[in-house]
CSV table of C-alpha atoms in Angstrom, one decimal:
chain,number,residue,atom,x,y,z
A,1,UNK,CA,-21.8,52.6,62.6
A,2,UNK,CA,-18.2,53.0,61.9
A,3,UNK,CA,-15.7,55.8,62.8
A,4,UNK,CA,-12.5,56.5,61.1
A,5,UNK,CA,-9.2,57.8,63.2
A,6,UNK,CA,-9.8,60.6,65.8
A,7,UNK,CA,-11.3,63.2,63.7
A,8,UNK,CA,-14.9,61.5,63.2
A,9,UNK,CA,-18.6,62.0,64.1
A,10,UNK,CA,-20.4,59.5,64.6
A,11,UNK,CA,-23.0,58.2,62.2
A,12,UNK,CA,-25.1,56.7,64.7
A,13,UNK,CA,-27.6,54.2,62.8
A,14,UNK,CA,-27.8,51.8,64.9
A,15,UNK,CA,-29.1,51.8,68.4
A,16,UNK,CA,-29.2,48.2,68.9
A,17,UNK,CA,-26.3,47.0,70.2
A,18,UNK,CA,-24.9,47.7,73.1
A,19,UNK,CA,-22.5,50.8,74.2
A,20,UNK,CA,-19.0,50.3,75.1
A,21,UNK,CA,-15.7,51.7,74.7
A,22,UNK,CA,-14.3,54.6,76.2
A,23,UNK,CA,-12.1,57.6,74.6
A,24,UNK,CA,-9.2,60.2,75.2
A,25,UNK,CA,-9.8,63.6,74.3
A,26,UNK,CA,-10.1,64.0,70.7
A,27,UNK,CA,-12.2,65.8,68.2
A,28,UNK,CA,-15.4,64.6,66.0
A,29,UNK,CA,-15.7,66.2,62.6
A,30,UNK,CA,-19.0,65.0,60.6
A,31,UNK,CA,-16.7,64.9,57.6
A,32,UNK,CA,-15.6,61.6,57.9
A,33,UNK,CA,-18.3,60.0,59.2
A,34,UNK,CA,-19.3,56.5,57.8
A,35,UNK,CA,-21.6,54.0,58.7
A,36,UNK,CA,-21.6,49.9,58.9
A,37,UNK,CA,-23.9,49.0,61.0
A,38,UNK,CA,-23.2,44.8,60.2
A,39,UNK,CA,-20.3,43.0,58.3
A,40,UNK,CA,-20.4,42.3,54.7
A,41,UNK,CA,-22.0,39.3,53.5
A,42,UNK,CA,-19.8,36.6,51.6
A,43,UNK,CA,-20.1,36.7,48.3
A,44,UNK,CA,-22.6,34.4,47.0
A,45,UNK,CA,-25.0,34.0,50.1
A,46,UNK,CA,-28.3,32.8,48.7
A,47,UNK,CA,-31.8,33.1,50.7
A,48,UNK,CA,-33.4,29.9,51.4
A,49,UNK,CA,-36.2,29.3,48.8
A,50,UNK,CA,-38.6,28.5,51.8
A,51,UNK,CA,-37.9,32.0,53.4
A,52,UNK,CA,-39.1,33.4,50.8
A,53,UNK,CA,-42.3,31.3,50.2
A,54,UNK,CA,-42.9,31.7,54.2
A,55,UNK,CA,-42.9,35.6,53.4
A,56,UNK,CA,-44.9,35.6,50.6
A,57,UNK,CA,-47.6,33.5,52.3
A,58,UNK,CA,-48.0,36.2,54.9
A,59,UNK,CA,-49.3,38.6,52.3
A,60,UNK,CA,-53.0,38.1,53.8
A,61,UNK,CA,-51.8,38.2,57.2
A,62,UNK,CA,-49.7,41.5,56.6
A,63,UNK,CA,-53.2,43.2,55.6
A,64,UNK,CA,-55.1,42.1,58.1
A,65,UNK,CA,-52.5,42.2,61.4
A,66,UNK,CA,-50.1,45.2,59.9
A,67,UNK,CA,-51.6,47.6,57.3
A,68,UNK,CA,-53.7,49.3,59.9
A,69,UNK,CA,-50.9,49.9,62.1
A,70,UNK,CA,-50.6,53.1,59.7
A,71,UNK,CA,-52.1,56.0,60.5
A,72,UNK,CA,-54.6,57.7,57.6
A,73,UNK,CA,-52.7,60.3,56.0
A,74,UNK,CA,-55.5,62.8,56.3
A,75,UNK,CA,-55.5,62.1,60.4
A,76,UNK,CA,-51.6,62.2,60.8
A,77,UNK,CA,-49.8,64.7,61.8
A,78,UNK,CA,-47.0,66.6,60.1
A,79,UNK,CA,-44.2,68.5,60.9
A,80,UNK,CA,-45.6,71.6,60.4
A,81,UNK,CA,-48.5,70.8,63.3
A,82,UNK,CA,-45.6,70.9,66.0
A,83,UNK,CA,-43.5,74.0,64.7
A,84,UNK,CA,-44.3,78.0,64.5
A,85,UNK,CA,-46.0,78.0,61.4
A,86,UNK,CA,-44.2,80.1,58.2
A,87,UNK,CA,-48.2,80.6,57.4
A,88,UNK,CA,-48.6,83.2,60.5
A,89,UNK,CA,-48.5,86.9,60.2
A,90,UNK,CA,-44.3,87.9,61.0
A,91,UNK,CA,-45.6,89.1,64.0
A,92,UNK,CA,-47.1,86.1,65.6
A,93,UNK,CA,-44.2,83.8,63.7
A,94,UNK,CA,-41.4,85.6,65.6
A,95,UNK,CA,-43.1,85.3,68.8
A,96,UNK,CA,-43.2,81.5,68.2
A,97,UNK,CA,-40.0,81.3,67.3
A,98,UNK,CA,-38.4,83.6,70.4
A,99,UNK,CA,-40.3,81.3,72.6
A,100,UNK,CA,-39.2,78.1,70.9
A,101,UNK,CA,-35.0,79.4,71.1
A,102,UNK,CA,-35.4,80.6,74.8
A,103,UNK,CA,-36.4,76.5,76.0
A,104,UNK,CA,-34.2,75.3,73.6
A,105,UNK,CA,-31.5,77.4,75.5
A,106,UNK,CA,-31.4,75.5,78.9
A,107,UNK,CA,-31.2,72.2,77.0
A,108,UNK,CA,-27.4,70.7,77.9
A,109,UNK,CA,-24.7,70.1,74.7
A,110,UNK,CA,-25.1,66.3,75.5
A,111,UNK,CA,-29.0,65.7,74.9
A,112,UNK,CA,-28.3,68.0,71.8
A,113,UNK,CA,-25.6,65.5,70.9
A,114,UNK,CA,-28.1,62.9,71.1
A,115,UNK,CA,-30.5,64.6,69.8
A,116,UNK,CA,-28.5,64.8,66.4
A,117,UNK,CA,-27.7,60.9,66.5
A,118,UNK,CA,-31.5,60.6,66.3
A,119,UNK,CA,-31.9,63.1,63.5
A,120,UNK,CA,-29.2,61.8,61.5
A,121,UNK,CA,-30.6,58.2,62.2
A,122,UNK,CA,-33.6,59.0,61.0
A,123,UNK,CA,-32.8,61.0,57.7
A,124,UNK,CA,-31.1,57.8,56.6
A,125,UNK,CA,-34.7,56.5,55.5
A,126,UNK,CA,-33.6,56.2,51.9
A,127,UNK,CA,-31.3,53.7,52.9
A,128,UNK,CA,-33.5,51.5,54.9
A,129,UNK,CA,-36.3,51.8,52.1
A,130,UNK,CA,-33.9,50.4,49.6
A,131,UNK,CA,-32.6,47.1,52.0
A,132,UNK,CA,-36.2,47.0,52.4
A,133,UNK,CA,-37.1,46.7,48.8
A,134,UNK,CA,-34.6,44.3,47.8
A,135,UNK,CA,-35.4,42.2,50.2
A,136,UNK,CA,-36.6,38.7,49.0
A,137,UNK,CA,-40.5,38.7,49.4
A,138,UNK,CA,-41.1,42.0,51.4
A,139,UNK,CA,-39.8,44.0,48.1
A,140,UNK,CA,-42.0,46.7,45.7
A,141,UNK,CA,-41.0,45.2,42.8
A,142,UNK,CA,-42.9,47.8,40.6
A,143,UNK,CA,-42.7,51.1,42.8
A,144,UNK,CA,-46.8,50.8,43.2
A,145,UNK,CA,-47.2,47.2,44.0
A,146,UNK,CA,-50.8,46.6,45.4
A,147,UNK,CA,-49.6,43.3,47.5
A,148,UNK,CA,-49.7,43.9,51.2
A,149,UNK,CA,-46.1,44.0,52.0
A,150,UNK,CA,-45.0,46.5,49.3
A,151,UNK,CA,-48.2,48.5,51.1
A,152,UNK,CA,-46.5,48.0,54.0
A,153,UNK,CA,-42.8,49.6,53.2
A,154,UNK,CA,-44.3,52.9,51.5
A,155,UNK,CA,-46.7,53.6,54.1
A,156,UNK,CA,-44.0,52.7,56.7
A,157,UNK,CA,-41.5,54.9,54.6
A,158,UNK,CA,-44.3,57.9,54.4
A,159,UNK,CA,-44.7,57.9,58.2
A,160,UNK,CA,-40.5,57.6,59.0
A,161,UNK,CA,-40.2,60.6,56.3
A,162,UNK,CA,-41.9,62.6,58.6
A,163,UNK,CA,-39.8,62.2,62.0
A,164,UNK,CA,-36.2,63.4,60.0
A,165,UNK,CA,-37.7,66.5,58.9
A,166,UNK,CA,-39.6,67.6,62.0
A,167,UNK,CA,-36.7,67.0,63.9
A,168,UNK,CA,-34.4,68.8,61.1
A,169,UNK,CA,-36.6,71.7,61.1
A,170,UNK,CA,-36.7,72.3,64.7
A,171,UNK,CA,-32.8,72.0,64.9
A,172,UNK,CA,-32.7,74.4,62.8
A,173,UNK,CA,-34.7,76.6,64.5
A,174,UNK,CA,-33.5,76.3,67.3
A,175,UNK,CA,-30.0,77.9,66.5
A,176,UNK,CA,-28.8,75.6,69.0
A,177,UNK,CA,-26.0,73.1,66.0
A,178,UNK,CA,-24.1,73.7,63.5
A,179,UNK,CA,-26.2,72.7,60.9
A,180,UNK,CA,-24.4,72.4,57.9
A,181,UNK,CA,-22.0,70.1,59.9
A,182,UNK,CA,-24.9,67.6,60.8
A,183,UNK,CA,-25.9,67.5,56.7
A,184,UNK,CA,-22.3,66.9,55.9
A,185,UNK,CA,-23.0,64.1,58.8
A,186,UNK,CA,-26.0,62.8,56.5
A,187,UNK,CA,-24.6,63.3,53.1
A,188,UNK,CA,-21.8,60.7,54.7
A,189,UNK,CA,-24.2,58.6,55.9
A,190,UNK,CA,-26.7,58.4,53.1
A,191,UNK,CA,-23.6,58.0,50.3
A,192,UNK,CA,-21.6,55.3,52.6
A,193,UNK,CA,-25.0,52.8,52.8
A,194,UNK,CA,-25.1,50.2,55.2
A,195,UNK,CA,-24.7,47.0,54.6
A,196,UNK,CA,-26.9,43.9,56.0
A,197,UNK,CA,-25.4,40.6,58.0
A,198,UNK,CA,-27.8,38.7,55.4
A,199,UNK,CA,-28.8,40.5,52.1
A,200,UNK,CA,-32.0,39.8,51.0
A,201,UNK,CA,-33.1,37.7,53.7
A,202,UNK,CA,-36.4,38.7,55.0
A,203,UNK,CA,-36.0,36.8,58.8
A,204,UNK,CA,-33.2,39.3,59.4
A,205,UNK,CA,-34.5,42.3,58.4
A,206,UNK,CA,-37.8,41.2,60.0
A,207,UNK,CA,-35.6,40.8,63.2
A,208,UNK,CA,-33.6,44.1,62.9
A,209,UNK,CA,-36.7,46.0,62.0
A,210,UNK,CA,-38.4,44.9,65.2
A,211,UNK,CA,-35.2,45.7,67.3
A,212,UNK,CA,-34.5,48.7,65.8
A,213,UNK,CA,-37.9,50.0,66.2
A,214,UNK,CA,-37.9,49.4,69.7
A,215,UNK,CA,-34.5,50.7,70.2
A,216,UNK,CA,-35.4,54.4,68.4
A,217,UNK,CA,-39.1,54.7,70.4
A,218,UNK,CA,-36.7,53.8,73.8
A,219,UNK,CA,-34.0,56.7,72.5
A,220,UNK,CA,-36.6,59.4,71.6
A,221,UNK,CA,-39.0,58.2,74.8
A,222,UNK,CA,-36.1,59.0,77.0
A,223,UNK,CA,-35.5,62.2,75.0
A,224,UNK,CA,-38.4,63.7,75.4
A,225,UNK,CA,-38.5,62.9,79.0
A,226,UNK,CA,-35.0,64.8,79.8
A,227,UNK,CA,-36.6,67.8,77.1
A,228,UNK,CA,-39.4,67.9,79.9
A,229,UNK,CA,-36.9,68.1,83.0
A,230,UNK,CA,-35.0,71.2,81.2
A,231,UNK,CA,-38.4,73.5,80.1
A,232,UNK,CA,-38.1,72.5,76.3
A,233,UNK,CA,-42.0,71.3,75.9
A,234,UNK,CA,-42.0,71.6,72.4
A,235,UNK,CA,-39.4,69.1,72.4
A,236,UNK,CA,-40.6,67.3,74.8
A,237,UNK,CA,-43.5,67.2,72.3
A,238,UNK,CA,-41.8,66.1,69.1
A,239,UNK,CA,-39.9,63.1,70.9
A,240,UNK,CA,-43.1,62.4,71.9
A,241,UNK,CA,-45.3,61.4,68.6
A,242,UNK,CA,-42.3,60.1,67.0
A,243,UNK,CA,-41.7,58.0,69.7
A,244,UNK,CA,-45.1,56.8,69.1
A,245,UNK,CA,-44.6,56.2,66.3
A,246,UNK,CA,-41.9,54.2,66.4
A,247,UNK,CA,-44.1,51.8,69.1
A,248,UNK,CA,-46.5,51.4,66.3
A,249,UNK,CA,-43.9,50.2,63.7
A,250,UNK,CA,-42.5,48.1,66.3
A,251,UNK,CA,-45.4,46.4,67.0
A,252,UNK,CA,-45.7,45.6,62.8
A,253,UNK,CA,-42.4,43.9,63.1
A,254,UNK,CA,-43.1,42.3,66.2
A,255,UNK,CA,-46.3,41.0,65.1
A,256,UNK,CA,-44.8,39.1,62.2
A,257,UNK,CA,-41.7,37.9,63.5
A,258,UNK,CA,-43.8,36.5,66.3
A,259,UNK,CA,-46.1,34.2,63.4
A,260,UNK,CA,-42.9,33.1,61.8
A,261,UNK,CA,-41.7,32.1,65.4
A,262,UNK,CA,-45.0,30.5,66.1
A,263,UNK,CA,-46.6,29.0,63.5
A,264,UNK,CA,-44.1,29.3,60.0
A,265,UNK,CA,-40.4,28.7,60.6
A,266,UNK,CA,-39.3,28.6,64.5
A,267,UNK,CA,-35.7,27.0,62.8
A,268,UNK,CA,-35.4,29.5,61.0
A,269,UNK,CA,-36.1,32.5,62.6
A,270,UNK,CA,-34.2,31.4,65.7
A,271,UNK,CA,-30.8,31.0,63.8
A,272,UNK,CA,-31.4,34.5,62.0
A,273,UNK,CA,-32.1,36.0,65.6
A,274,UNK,CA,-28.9,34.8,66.4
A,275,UNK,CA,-26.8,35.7,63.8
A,276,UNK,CA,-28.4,39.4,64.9
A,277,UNK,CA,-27.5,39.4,68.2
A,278,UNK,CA,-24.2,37.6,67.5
A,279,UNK,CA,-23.6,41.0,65.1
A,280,UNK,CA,-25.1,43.5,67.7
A,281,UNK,CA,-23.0,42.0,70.4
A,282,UNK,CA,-19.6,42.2,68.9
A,283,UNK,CA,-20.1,46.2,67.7
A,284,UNK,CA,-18.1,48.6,69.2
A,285,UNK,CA,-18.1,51.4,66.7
A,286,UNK,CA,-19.8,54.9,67.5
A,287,UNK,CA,-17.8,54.1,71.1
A,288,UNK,CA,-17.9,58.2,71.8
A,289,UNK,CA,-21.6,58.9,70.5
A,290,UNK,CA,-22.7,56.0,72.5
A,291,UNK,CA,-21.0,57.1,75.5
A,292,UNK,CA,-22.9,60.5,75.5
A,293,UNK,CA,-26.0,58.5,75.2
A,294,UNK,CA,-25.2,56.8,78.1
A,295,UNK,CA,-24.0,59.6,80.3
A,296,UNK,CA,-27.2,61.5,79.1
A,297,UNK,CA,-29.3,58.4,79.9
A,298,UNK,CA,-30.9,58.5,76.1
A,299,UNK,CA,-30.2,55.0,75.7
A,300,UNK,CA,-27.9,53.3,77.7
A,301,UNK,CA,-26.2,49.5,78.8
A,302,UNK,CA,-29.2,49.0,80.8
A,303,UNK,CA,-32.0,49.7,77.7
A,304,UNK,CA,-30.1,47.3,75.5
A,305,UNK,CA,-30.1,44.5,77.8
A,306,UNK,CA,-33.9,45.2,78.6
A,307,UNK,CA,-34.1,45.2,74.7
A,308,UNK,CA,-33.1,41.1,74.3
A,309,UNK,CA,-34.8,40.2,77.3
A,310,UNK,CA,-38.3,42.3,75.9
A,311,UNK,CA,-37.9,40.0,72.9
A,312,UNK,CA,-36.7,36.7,73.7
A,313,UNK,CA,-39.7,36.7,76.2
A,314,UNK,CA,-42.1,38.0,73.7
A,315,UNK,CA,-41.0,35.7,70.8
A,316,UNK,CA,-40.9,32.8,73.5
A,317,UNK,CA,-37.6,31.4,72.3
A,318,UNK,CA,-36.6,29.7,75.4
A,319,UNK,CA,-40.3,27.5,74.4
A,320,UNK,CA,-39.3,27.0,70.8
A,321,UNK,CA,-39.0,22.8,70.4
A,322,UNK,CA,-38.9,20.6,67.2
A,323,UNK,CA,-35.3,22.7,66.4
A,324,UNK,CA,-32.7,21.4,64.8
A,325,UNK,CA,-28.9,20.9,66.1
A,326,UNK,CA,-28.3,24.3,64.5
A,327,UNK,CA,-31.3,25.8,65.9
A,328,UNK,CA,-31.1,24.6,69.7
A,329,UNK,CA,-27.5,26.1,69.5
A,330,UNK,CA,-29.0,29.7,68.3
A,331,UNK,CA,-31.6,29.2,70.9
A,332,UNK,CA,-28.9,28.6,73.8
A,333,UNK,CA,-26.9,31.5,73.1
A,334,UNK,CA,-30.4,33.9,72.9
A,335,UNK,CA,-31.4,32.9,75.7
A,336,UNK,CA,-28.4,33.2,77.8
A,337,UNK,CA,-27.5,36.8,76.4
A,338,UNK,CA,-29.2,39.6,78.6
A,339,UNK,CA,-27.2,38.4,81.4
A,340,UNK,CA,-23.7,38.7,79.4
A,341,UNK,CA,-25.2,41.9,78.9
A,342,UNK,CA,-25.8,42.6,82.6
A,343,UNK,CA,-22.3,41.5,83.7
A,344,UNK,CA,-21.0,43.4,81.2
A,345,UNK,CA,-22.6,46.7,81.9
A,346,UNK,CA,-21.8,45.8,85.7
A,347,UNK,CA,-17.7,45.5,84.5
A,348,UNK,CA,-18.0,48.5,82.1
A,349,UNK,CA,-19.4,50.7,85.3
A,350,UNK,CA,-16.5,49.8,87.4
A,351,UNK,CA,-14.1,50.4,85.0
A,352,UNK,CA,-15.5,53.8,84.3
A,353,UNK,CA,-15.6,54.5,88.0
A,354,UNK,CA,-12.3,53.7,88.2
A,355,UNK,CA,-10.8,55.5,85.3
A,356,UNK,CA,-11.3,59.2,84.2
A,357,UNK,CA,-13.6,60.4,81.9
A,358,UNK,CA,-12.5,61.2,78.7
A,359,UNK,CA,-13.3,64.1,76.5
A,360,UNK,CA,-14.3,65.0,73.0
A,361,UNK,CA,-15.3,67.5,70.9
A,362,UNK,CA,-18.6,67.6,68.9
A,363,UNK,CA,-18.2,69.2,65.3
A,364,UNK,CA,-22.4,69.3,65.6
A,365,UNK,CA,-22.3,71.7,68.6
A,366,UNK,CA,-19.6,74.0,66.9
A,367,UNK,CA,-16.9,71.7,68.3
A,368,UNK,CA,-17.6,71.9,71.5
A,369,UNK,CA,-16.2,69.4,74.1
A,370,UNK,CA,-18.0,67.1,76.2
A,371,UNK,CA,-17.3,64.5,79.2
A,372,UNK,CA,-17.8,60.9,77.8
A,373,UNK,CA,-17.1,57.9,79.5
């Protein structure tokens, strides 16, 4: 994510590094709101040959271990399951709708904030389709590829499609946003792209898929729970499948990164997780959406550091052996960051309490101002 001057919004794609920064009062305006969630590539980075070999081996594995991590489509649900339905007589439609504004009424500017960052993170989904289709060996070269992994990415795609527009609709409905700011937000987001640490390579999107999963069931988890708090249970509703959702995917990425941990390419995938968390921990764009987040406690310091420790436990990279020089240097630094994270969360907090909040106002909530900080 990447902000220009102090009239900016926040494009907020990436939940998996952590949140730092603090602002002055200034003014977000979804306008100029871009994205970069990594650095650019140099020129001329090539995936190693056996990545891609190691990827395409799995193809048997993804259809036994991931394909029926996705739900049937005549089983799942669909937006229109968790909305007042257009199909109703007016009569019973309007009563749906006057009881879904009056709970979305108490919720507070700053979990609608949020709220938005999800949104907008998840209508993004032609984006990640497309890094995940020109990725070496997870790509559907054809557009209907039969292999497992191309299986994979649609069905994945179909069941993300779904999260933007439920979420889209009921902003909408709620009257709550101004919501041709947020799609000037997304039309930003979707035309700017995003651009990978490693095109290509499938150990880092493998890696970033998992985290990022994680990350987005943690953010709309937490939503749903502060939805509850404030009388919004159809909100509390929506945060809730989409967050399971998002535990499923994770678990798909999980699931193979741990066999290329364990029993494919431990070298490999330990340097790539690395270079991830070396990216991750070095962001500080977003600084004022991410502050919200904290304050709201949708996804916080804390979340993030549980994040790397959930993983480097689960991948058991601190048991890796047989690495090279390389790869027992990526190792090291995994392993020791959750508690550079810890300390500094712990040196963020004082500062804050030390300082005064800023403030900053929210183009998405009719420019409305809000503490951060």
């Amino acid at each position: 994510m990447a902000t220009q001057g102090l009239t900016t919004t926040a494009a907020p794609v990436n939940l998996v590094g952590p949140f730092t920064g603090r602002s002055s009062s200034s003014s977000w305006s979804a306008a100029a709101a871009t994205t970069a969630t990594a650095a650019p590539a140099p020129d001329g980075v090539e995936v190693p040959r056996e990545q891609v070999e190691a990827i395409r081996s799995l193809n048997g594995w993804v259809a036994e271990n991931m394909l029926p991590l996705l739900a049937p489509v005549e089983s799942a649900w669909q937006p229109h399951d968790h909305l007042p339905r257009s199909s109703e007589e007016a009569g019973a439609f309007a009563e749906a709708l006057a009881e879904l504004r009056a709970a979305a009424a108490c919720l507070p500017d700053d979990v609608l904030v949020c709220l938005v960052g999800n949104m907008v993170t998840e209508e993004a989904l032609p984006t990640y389709q497309s890094i995940g289709n020109r990725t070496e060996g997870l790509g559907d070269a054809t557009g209907s590829s039969g292999l497992p992994w191309a299986r994979w990415m649609r069905g994945w795609a179909a069941e993300e499609n779904r999260h933007g527009d439920l979420l889209n609709r009921y902003l909408y409905l709620t009257s709550r946003v101004d919501m041709r700011q947020v799609e000037v937000t997304t039309h930003h987001l979707l035309r700017n792209g995003m651009e990978m640490l490693v095109p290509k390579s499938p150990y880092h999107s493998l890696i970033y898929g998992a985290f990022q999963e994680r990350a987005t069931f943690i953010s709309h988890s937490h939503t749903a729970r502060l939805a509850a708090q404030h009388g919004d249970r159809t909100l509390a509703r929506i945060c809730g499948v989409i967050a399971a959702d998002e535990r499923r995917h994770e678990a798909g990425y999980t699931r193979v990164s741990a066999k290329l941990f364990f029993d494919v390419d431990p070298d490999g995938m330990v340097r790539a997780l690395a270079d991830v968390m070396r990216r991750n921990a070095s962001c500080r764009t977003a600084a004022r959406f991410a502050a919200v987040a904290q304050r709201a406690g949708v996804y916080t310091a804390s979340d993030y550091g549980d994040l790397v420790e959930h993983f480097v436990r689960r991948w058991r990279v601190a048991d890796l052996a047989g690495l090279s020089s390389e790869g027992r240097r990526a190792q090291e630094y995994v392993c020791g960051l959750a508690p550079k994270v810890r300390r500094m969360e712990e040196l963020a907090q004082r500062r804050a309490a030390r300082g005064e909040p800023g403030l900053a106002r929210f183009s998405w909530i009719f420019d409305r101002t809000l503490v951060v900080g």
